[in-house]
Amino acid sequence: GSLAATIPMMFALDRLPKKFILLACGALSTVATSLVPLMESHGFYYFLVARILQGIAFCVTFPMAGAVTAEWASLKEHGIFLAFLTGFSQLANIYLMPVSG
């Protein structure tokens, strides 16, 4: 889902207000995540659809990080902005994997 929606998301970020795109992707993520347990009990393909929807909702994070960096950070601060805005993906795995185990 994330791979398929990355290019359309970049075009949407250019043409539409970013806060509405982020709100829509957050709502999609909420609905898809809440449906995952129900879809898993119905079968693999329903579960796959829910996971694809989660991927579509996740794909907004990295283009949005680039858009926020381009609009808010000075040229000297682009690296630190991108580090803070994209570091959550790796830090979440470092923390959550041992805690959930």
Coordinates of C-alpha atoms in Angstrom, one line a residue:
G1 CA 0.0 0.0 0.0
S2 CA 2.8 2.4 0.9
L3 CA 4.7 1.7 -2.3
A4 CA 1.6 2.1 -4.5
A5 CA 0.4 5.4 -2.9
T6 CA 3.7 7.2 -2.6
I7 CA 3.6 8.9 -6.0
P8 CA -0.1 9.9 -5.9
M9 CA 0.6 11.2 -2.3
M10 CA 3.3 13.5 -3.6
F11 CA 1.0 15.0 -6.2
A12 CA -1.8 15.4 -3.6
L13 CA 0.6 17.2 -1.3
D14 CA 1.4 19.6 -4.1
R15 CA -2.2 20.4 -4.9
L16 CA -4.2 20.0 -1.7
P17 CA -3.8 21.5 1.8
K18 CA -1.4 19.3 3.8
K19 CA -3.4 19.4 7.0
F20 CA -6.4 17.8 5.2
I21 CA -4.2 15.1 3.7
L22 CA -2.7 14.3 7.0
L23 CA -6.1 14.2 8.7
A24 CA -7.5 11.9 6.0
C25 CA -4.5 9.5 6.3
G26 CA -4.8 9.6 10.1
A27 CA -8.5 8.7 9.8
L28 CA -7.7 5.9 7.3
S29 CA -5.1 4.6 9.6
T30 CA -7.5 4.6 12.5
V31 CA -10.2 2.7 10.7
A32 CA -7.8 0.2 9.1
T33 CA -6.0 -0.5 12.4
S34 CA -9.3 -1.0 14.2
L35 CA -10.5 -3.4 11.5
V36 CA -7.4 -5.6 11.5
P37 CA -8.5 -8.0 14.3
L38 CA -12.0 -8.4 12.6
M39 CA -10.5 -8.9 9.2
E40 CA -8.0 -11.4 10.4
S41 CA -10.8 -13.6 11.7
H42 CA -12.6 -13.4 8.3
G43 CA -9.6 -14.6 6.2
F44 CA -6.3 -13.8 4.8
Y45 CA -7.5 -11.6 1.9
Y46 CA -9.6 -9.4 4.1
F47 CA -6.6 -9.0 6.4
L48 CA -4.4 -8.1 3.5
V49 CA -6.8 -5.3 2.4
A50 CA -6.7 -3.9 5.9
R51 CA -2.9 -4.0 5.9
I52 CA -2.7 -2.3 2.5
L53 CA -4.9 0.5 3.8
Q54 CA -2.5 0.9 6.7
G55 CA 0.3 1.1 4.2
I56 CA -1.5 3.8 2.2
A57 CA -2.0 5.8 5.4
F58 CA 1.6 5.4 6.4
C59 CA 3.0 6.6 3.1
V60 CA 2.2 10.2 3.9
T61 CA 4.7 10.4 6.7
F62 CA 7.9 10.7 4.6
P63 CA 6.7 13.1 1.9
M64 CA 5.1 15.2 4.7
A65 CA 8.5 15.3 6.5
G66 CA 10.0 16.6 3.3
A67 CA 7.3 19.2 2.9
V68 CA 7.5 20.4 6.5
T69 CA 11.3 20.6 6.2
A70 CA 11.2 22.6 3.0
E71 CA 8.7 25.1 4.4
W72 CA 9.8 25.5 8.0
A73 CA 13.5 24.9 8.1
S74 CA 16.4 27.0 6.9
L75 CA 18.8 25.4 4.5
K76 CA 21.3 24.8 7.4
E77 CA 18.7 23.0 9.5
H78 CA 17.4 20.6 6.8
G79 CA 19.4 17.6 8.1
I80 CA 18.4 18.0 11.7
F81 CA 14.7 18.5 10.8
L82 CA 14.7 15.3 8.6
A83 CA 16.4 13.4 11.4
F84 CA 13.8 14.3 13.9
L85 CA 10.9 13.9 11.6
T86 CA 11.9 10.5 10.2
G87 CA 13.7 9.0 13.2
F88 CA 10.4 7.8 14.8
S89 CA 10.3 4.8 12.4
Q90 CA 13.5 3.3 13.7
L91 CA 13.1 4.4 17.3
A92 CA 9.7 2.7 17.5
N93 CA 11.2 -0.6 16.5
I94 CA 14.1 -0.3 18.9
Y95 CA 11.7 0.3 21.8
L96 CA 8.6 -1.7 21.0
M97 CA 10.2 -5.0 19.9
P98 CA 11.9 -5.8 23.2
V99 CA 9.0 -4.4 25.3
S100 CA 6.4 -6.5 23.4
G101 CA 8.6 -9.6 23.6

